[in-house]
Short mmCIF file of C-alpha atoms in Angstrom, two decimals:
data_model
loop_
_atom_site.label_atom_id
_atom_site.label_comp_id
_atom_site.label_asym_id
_atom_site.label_seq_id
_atom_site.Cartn_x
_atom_site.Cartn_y
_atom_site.Cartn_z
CA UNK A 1 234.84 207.47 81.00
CA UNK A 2 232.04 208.92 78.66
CA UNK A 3 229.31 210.32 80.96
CA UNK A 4 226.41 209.67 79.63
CA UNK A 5 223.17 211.47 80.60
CA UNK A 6 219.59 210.71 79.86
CA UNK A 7 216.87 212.81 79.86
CA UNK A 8 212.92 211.23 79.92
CA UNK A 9 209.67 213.42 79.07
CA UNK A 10 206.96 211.74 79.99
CA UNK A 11 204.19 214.09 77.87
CA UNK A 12 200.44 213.46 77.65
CA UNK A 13 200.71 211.77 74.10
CA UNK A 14 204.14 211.02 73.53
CA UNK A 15 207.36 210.02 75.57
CA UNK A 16 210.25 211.90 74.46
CA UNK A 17 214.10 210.58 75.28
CA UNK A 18 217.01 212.64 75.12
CA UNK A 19 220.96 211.47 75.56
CA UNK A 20 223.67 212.95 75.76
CA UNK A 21 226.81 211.81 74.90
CA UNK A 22 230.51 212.02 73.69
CA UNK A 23 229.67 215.78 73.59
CA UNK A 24 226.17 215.24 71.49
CA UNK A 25 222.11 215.38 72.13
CA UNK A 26 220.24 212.26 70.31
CA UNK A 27 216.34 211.95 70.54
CA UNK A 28 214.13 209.03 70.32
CA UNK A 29 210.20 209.11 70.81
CA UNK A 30 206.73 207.25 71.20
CA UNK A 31 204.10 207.50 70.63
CA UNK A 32 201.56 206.05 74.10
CA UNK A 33 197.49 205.58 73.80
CA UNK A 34 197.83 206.20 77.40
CA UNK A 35 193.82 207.39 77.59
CA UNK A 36 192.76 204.39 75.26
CA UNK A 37 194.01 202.03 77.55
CA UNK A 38 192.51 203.68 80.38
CA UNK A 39 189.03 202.86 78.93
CA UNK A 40 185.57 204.54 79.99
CA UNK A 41 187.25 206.33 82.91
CA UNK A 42 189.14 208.66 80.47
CA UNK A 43 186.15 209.84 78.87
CA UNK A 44 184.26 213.48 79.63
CA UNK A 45 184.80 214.69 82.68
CA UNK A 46 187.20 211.41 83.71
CA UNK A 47 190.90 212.00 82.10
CA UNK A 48 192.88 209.50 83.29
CA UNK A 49 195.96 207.75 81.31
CA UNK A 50 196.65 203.65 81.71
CA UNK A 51 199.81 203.42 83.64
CA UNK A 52 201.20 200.54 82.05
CA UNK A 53 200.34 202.19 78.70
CA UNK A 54 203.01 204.62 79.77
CA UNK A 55 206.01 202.82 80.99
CA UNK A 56 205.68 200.25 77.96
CA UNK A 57 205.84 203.25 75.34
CA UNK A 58 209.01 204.35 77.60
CA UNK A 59 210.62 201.34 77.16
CA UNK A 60 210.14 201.11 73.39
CA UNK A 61 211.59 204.88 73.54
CA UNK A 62 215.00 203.95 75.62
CA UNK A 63 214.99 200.56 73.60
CA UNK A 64 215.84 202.48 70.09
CA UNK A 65 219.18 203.43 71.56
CA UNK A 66 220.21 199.92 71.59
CA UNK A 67 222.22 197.40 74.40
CA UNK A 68 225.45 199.74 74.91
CA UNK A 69 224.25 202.58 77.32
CA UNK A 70 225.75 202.89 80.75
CA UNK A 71 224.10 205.80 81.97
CA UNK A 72 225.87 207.94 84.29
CA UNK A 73 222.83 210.21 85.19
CA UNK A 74 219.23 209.63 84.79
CA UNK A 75 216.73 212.56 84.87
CA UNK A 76 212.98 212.87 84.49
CA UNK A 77 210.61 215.18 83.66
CA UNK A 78 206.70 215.46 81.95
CA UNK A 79 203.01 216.04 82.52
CA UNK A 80 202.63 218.20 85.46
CA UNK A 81 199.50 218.41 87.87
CA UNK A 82 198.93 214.41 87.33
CA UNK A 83 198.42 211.86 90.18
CA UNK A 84 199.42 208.16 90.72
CA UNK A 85 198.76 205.68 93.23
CA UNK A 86 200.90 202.79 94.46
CA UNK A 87 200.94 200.03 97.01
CA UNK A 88 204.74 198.16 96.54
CA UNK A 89 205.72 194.78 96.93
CA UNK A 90 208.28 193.62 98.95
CA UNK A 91 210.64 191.80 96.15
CA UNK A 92 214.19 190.92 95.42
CA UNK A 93 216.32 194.01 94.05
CA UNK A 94 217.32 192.00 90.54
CA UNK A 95 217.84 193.10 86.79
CA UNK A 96 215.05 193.59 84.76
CA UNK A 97 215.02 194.19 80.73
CA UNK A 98 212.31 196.51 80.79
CA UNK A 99 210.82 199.08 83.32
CA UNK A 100 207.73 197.03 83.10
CA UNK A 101 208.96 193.63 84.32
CA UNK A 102 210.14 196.25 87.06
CA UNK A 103 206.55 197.63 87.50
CA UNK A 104 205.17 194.26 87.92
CA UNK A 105 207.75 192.46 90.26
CA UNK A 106 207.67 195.53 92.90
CA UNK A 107 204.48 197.27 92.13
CA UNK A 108 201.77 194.93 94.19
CA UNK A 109 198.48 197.43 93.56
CA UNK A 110 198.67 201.17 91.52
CA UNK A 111 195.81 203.36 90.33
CA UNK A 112 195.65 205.11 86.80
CA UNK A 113 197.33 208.58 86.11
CA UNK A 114 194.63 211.22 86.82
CA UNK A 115 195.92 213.99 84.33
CA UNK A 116 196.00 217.64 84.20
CA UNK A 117 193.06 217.42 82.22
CA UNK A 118 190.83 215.92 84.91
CA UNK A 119 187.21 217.67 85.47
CA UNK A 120 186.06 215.48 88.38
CA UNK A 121 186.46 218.40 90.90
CA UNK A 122 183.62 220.84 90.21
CA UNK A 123 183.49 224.32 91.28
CA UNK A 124 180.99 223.61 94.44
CA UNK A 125 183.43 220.81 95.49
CA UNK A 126 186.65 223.14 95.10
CA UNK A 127 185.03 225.97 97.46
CA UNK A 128 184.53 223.32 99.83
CA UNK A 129 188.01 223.49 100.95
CA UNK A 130 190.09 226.48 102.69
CA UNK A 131 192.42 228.95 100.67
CA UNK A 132 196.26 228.79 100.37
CA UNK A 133 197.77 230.89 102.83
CA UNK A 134 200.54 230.99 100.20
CA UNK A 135 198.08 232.07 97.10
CA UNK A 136 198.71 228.17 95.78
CA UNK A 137 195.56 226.86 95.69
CA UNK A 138 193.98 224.21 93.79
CA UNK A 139 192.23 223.57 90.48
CA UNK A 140 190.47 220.57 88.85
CA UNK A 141 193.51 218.47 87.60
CA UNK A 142 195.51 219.25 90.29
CA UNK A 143 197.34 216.69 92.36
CA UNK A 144 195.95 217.14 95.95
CA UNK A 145 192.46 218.34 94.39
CA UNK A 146 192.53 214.83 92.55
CA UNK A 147 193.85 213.16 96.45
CA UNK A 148 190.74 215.01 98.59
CA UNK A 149 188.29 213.96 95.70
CA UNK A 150 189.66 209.79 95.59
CA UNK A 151 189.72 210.27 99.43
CA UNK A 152 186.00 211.36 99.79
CA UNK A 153 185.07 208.76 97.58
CA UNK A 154 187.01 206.03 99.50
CA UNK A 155 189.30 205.21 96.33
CA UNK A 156 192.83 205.43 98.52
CA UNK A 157 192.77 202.63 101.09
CA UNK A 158 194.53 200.29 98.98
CA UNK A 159 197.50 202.92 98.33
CA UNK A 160 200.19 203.51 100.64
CA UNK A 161 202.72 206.09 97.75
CA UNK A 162 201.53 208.76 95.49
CA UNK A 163 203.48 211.17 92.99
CA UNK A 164 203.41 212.20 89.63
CA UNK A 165 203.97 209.94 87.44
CA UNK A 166 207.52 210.99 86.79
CA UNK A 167 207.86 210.69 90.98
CA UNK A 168 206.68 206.77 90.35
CA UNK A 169 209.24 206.13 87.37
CA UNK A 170 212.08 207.46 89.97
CA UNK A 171 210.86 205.41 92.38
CA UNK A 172 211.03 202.69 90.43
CA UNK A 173 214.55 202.85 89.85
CA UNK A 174 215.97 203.68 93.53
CA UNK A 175 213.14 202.16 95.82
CA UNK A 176 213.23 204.62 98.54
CA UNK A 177 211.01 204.26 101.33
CA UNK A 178 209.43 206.94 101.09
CA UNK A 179 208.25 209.31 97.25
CA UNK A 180 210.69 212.31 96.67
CA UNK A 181 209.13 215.40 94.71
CA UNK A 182 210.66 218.31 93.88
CA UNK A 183 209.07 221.99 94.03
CA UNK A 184 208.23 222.46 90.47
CA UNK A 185 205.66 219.19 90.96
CA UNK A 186 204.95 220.05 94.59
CA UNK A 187 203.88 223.68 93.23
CA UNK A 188 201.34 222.08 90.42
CA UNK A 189 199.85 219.67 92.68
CA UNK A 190 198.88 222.86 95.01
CA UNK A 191 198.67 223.71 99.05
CA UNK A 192 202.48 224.05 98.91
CA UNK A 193 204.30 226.45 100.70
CA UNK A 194 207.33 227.40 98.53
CA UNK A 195 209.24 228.87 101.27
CA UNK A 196 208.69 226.72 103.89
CA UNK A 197 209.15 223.68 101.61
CA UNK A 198 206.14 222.33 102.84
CA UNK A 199 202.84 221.53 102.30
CA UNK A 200 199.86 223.47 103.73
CA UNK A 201 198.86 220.27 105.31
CA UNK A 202 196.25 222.15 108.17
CA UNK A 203 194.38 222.65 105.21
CA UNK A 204 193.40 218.52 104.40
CA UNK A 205 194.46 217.60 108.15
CA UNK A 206 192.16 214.60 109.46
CA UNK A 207 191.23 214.19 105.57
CA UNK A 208 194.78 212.99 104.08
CA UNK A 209 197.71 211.02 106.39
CA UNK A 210 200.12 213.35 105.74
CA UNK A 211 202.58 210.11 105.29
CA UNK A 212 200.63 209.55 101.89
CA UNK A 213 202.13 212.74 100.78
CA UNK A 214 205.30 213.15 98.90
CA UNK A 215 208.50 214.18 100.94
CA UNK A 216 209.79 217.46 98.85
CA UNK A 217 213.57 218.38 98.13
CA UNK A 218 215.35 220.94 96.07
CA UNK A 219 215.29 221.10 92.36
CA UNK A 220 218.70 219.04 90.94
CA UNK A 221 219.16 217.39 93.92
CA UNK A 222 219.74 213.42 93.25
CA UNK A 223 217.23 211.36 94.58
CA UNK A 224 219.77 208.46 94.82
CA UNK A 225 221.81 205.21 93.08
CA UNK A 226 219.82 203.08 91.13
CA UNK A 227 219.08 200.01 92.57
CA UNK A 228 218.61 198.02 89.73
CA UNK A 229 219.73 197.46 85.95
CA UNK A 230 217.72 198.11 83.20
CA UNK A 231 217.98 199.83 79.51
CA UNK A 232 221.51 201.00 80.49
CA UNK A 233 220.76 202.46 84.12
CA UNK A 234 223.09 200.63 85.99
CA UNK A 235 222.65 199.71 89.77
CA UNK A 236 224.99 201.27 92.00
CA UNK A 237 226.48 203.54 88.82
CA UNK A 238 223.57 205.64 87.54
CA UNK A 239 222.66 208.59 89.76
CA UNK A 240 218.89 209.60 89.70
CA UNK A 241 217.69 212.66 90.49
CA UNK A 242 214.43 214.36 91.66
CA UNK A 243 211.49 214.39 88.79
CA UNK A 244 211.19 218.23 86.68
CA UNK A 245 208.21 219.97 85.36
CA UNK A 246 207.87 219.75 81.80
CA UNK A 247 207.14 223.86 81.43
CA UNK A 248 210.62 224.39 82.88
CA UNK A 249 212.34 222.27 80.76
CA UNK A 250 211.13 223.35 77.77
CA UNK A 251 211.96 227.23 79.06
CA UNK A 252 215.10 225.78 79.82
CA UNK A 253 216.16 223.87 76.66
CA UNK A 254 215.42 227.62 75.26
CA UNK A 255 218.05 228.84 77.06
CA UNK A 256 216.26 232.46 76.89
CA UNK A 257 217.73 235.95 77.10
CA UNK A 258 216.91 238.48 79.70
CA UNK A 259 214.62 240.23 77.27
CA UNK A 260 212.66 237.30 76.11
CA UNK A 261 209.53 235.44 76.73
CA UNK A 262 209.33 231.88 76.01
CA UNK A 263 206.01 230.81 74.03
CA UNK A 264 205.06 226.61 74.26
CA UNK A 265 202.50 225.29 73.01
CA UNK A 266 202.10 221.63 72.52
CA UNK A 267 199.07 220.12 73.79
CA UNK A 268 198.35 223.27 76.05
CA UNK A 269 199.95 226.39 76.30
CA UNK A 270 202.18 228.82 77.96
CA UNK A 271 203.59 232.40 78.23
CA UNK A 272 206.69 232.52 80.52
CA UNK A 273 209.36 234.95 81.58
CA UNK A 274 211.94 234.07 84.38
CA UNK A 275 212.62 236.56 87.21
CA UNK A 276 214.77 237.01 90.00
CA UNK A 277 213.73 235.06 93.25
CA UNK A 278 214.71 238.04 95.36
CA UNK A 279 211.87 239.87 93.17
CA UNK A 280 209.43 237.57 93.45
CA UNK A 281 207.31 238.94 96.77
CA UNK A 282 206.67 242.34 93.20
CA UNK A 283 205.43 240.03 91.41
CA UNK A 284 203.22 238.28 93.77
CA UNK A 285 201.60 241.39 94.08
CA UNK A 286 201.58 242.12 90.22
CA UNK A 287 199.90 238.69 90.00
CA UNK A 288 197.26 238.70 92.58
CA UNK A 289 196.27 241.99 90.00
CA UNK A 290 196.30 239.30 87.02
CA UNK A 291 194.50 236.10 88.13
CA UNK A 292 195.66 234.31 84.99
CA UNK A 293 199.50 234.71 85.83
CA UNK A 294 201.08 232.01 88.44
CA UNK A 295 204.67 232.48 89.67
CA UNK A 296 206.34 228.93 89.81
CA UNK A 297 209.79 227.19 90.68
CA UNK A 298 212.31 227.90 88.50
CA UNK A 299 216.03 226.89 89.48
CA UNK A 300 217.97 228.14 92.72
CA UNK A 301 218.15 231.61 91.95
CA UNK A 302 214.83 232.08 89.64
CA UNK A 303 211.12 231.72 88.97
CA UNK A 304 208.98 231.43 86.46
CA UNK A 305 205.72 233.67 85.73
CA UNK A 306 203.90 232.09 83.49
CA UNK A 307 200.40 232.57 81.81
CA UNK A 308 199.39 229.08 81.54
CA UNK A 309 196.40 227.70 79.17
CA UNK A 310 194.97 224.84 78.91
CA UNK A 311 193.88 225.58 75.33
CA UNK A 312 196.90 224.57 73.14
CA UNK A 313 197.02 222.34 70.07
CA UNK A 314 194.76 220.20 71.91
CA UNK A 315 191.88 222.61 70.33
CA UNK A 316 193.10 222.36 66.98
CA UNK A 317 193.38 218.61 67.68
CA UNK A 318 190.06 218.53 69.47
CA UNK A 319 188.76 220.14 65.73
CA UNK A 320 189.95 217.00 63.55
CA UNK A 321 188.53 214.61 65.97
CA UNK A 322 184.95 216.21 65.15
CA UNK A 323 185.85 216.57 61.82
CA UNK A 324 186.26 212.80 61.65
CA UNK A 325 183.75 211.76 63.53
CA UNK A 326 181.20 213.81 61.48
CA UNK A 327 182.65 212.18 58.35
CA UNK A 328 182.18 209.08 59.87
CA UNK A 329 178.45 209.82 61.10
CA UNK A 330 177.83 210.60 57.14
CA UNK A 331 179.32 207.45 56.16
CA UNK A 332 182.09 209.25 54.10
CA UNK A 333 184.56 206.43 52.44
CA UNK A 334 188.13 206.21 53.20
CA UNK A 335 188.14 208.51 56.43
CA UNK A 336 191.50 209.77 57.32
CA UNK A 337 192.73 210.01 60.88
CA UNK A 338 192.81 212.92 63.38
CA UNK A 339 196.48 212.99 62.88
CA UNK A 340 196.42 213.23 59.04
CA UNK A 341 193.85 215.73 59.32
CA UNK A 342 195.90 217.58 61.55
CA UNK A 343 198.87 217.78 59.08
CA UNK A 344 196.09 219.11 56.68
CA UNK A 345 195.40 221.92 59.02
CA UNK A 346 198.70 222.77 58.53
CA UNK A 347 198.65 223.07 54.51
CA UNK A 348 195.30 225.22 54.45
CA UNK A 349 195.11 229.04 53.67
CA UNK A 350 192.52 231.51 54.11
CA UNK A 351 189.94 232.51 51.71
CA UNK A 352 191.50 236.27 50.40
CA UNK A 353 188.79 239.12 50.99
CA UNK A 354 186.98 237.27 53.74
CA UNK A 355 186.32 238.66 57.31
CA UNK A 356 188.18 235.87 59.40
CA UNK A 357 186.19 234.78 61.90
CA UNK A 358 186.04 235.31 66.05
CA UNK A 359 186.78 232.63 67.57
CA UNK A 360 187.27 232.29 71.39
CA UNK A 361 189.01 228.82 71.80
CA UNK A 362 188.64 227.70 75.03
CA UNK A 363 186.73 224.76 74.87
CA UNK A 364 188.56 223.13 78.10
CA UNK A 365 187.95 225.88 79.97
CA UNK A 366 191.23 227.62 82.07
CA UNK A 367 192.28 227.09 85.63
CA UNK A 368 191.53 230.97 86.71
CA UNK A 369 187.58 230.76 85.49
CA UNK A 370 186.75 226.79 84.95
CA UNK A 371 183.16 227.59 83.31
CA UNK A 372 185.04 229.60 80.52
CA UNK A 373 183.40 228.29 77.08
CA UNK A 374 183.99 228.62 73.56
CA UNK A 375 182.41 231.02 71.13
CA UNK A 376 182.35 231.91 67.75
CA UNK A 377 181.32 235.44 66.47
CA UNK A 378 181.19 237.01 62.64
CA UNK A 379 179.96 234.08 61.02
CA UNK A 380 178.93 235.30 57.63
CA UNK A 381 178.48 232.59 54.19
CA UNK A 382 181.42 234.00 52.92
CA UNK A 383 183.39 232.90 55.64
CA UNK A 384 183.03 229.21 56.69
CA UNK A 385 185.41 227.36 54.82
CA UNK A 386 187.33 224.76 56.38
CA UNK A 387 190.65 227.62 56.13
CA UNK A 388 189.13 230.12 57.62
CA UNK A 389 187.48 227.96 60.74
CA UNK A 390 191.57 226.82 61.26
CA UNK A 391 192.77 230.26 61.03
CA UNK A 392 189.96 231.39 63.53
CA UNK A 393 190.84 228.89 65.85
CA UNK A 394 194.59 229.59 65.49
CA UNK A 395 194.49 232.85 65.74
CA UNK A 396 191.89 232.80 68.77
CA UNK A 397 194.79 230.50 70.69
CA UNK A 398 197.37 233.42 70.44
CA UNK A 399 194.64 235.81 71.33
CA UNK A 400 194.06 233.92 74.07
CA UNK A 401 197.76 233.81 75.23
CA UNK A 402 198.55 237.15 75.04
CA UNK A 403 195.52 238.87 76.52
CA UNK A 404 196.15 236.27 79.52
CA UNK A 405 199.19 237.81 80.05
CA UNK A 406 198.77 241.38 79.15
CA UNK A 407 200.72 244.38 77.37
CA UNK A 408 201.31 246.60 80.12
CA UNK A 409 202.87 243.26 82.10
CA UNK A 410 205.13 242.62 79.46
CA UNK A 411 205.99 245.83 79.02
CA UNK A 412 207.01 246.18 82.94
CA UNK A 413 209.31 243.70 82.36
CA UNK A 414 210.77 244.53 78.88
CA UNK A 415 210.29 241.76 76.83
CA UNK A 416 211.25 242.43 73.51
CA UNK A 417 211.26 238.96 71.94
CA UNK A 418 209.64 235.92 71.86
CA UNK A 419 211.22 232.39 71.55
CA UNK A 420 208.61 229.54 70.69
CA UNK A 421 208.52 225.83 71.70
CA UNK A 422 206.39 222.86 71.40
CA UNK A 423 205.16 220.74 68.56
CA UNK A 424 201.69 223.00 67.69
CA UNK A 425 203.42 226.13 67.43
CA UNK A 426 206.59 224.33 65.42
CA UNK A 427 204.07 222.48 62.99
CA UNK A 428 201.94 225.27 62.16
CA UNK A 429 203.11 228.55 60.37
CA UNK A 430 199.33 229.88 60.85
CA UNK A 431 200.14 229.81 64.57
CA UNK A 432 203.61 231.45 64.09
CA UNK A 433 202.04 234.00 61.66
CA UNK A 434 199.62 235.08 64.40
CA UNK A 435 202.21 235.13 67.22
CA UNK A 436 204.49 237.90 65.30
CA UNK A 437 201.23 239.77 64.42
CA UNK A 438 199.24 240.32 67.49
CA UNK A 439 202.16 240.74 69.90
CA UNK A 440 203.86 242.70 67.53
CA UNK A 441 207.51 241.30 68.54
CA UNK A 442 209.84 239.44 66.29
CA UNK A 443 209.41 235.19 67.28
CA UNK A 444 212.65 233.27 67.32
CA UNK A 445 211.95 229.67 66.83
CA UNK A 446 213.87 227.44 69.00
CA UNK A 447 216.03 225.25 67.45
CA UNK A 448 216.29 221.57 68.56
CA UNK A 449 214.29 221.82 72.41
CA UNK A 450 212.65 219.68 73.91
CA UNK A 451 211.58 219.01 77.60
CA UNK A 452 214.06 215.91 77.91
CA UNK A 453 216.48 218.14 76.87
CA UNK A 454 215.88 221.06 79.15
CA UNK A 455 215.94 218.18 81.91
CA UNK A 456 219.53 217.09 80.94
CA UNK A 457 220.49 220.83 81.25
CA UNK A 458 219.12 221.13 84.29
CA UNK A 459 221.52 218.54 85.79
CA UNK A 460 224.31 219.25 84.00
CA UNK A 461 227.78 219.62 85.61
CA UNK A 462 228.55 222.94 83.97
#
């Protein structure tokens, strides 16, 4: 019998489906207006994503592989940090076409996604709570930093199940009684004790019923059968397992050497090299001396460190949606789209003989120093061409990358090469062009990864 494994990534802008069979990886993707649907809430310092917008763009992705699947394994992995509620239904376990006739006939109440991108919790309301005994702590955007807030503000009542929203699409399919995370999700949510497996619930105690909370098992550990049909996941048959981060897929799908650090950058960005667990308590300490490095769950045996931004393509993207609006403010005919103005980006050069300008790109700020603006420094007339304001911004995102996690670091641990991921870095040979220039290492490009696929090889039987 042909096993057939499928791979999800649920991203902030696109879902992403990967399947493997009779020995071969085929991708299908959609695009969601997850924030759209959400309405006013996802606006300024409110980024939240329109559940339903989410699991309807999923089913158009698994419906473009047609009637014949029987999936043998079912894995899941995508936007890290996020948080769902959910209040289910008591119903009868039956066959549904789509994952949203599922959604509705057990789902009886559920909140929007708060993203990674969140900016609810301010800086005064963040130092309102104790540190991690662990060094996990929280930032806006993070899961239980998201859970004290909607607490506070008497916004969980109605809910009774929270996860990512990865943790609710697994849910869906095996109705367990209680949510299953893994440690990769655990560890982005924050106030979770890697070792112990636990959370550092003394921390929200009298706050948060710890029942609310996700119960946490080990990475590739199935969650459970599926209980129902649907899109080829077949009750009883398909075996679902626990929900991945999307950064360790995509290292994964890499399939990096020892001497090599894996550059993503889609929508944000990161910097990662995988180390022995056993070594982990060095770089702890190497870490607390670099505020912008985390350590993370890897696999069994590894972890991640990882300089992670949250200034990735969503800058450059963040630049055509001005751009736009400004032509629209000036009543410009014909006005093209963010995304055509994006693939413009791509096809501009700089102006030869020009100073390029400084440009410090973090416009959203990063999760070590929240305040952190943007800036822009040599402006001269010479210089402000539409070109040169792309290359400033490009280059100032692989400035910012690097210096976040720094020479001597890299050094220590002898990276010699750098592999690149993600659909920013992959679109744009300004970016790639600025990669091999200020780290001064050769950049292999990654051929055919993805995040769904790094979740399939996670689970694999090898």
């Amino acid at each position: 019998m042909t096993d057939e494994v499928l791979g999800i990534d649920i991203g902030t802008t696109h879902t992403k489906c990967c399947l493997f069979t009779d020995g071969e990886f085929k991708y299908e993707s959609s695009l969601h207006n997850g924030y759209q649907e959400a309405g006013e809430l996802s606006m300024y310092t409110h980024k939240e994503q329109n559940i339903g917008a989410l699991v309807r763009s999923l089913d158009d992705c698994l419906s473009k592989f047609g009637n014949n699947l029987k999936v043998s394994r079912f894995v899941v992995t995508g936007q890290m940090h996020g948080i769902v509620s959910w209040k289910p239904k008591i119903m009868e376990i039956i066959n549904h076409e789509t994952l949203t006739s599922l959604m509705n006939g057990c789902v009886k109440k559920h909140s929007n996604l708060i993203t990674w991108e969140d900016q609810r919790c301010d800086e005064e309301f963040l130092k309102s709570f104790p540190k991690s005994r662990c060094g996990n702590g929280v930032s806006t955007g993070y899961g239980l930093a998201s859970l004290l807030w909607l607490q506070e503000a008497g916004k969980l009542e109605d809910y009774t199940m929270c996860g990512t929203i990865m943790d609710f699409i697994v849910w869906l399919l095996t109705q367990t009684e209680r949510v299953y995370m893994t440690p990769h999700n655990a560890k982005s949510w924050g106030y979770f004790d890697e070792e112990l497996m636990a959370w550092e619930s003394e921390i929200f105690s009298g706050k948060i019923d710890p029942s609310l909370l996700p119960t946490v098992l080990p990475v590739q550990q199935p969650i459970g059968m599926a209980t129902v049909s649907c899109h080829g996941i077949t009750k009883n048959h398909t075996v679902v397992y626990g929900a991945l981060g999307d950064m360790q897929c995509a290292v994964r799908s890499c399939r990096p050497k020892g001497n090599e650090a894996v550059l993503n950058i889609g929508t944000s960005a990161q910097l990662s090299i995988i180390v022995d667990k056993d070594s982990s308590m060095v770089h702890q300490t190497i870490s607390q001396n670099h505020s912008e490095l985390q350590i993370v769950p890897y696999d069994q045996e590894n972890v991640i460190v990882t300089a992670a931004s949250l200034n990735g393509g969503n800058v450059l993207h963040q630049l055509a949606t001005s751009l736009v609006s400004w032509m629209t403010d000036l009543e410009c005919q014909n006005v093209p789209s963010s995304s055509e103005v994006l693939i413009k980006f791509n096809q501009l050069q700089t102006d030869a003989g020009t100073s390029l300008l400084e440009i410090s790109p973090t416009i959203f700020g990063e999760r070590h120093d929240p305040n952190l603006s943007a800036s822009v420094r040599n402006i001269r007339p010479d210089n402000l061409s539409l070109g040169n304001i792309v290359a400033g911004m490009s280059r100032g995102i692989i400035e910012n990358m690097f210096r976040m996690m720094p020479l001597d670091f890299r050094r220590k641990h002898d990276v010699q090469r750098i592999v690149g991921t993600g659909g920013a870095l992959r679109a744009s040979k300004m970016l790639r062009g600025y990669v091999v220039e200020i780290s001064g290492l050769e950049l292999r490009m990654a051929e055919d990864t993805d995040a769904s696929l790094g979740s399939i090889l996670f689970v694999q039987q090898d």
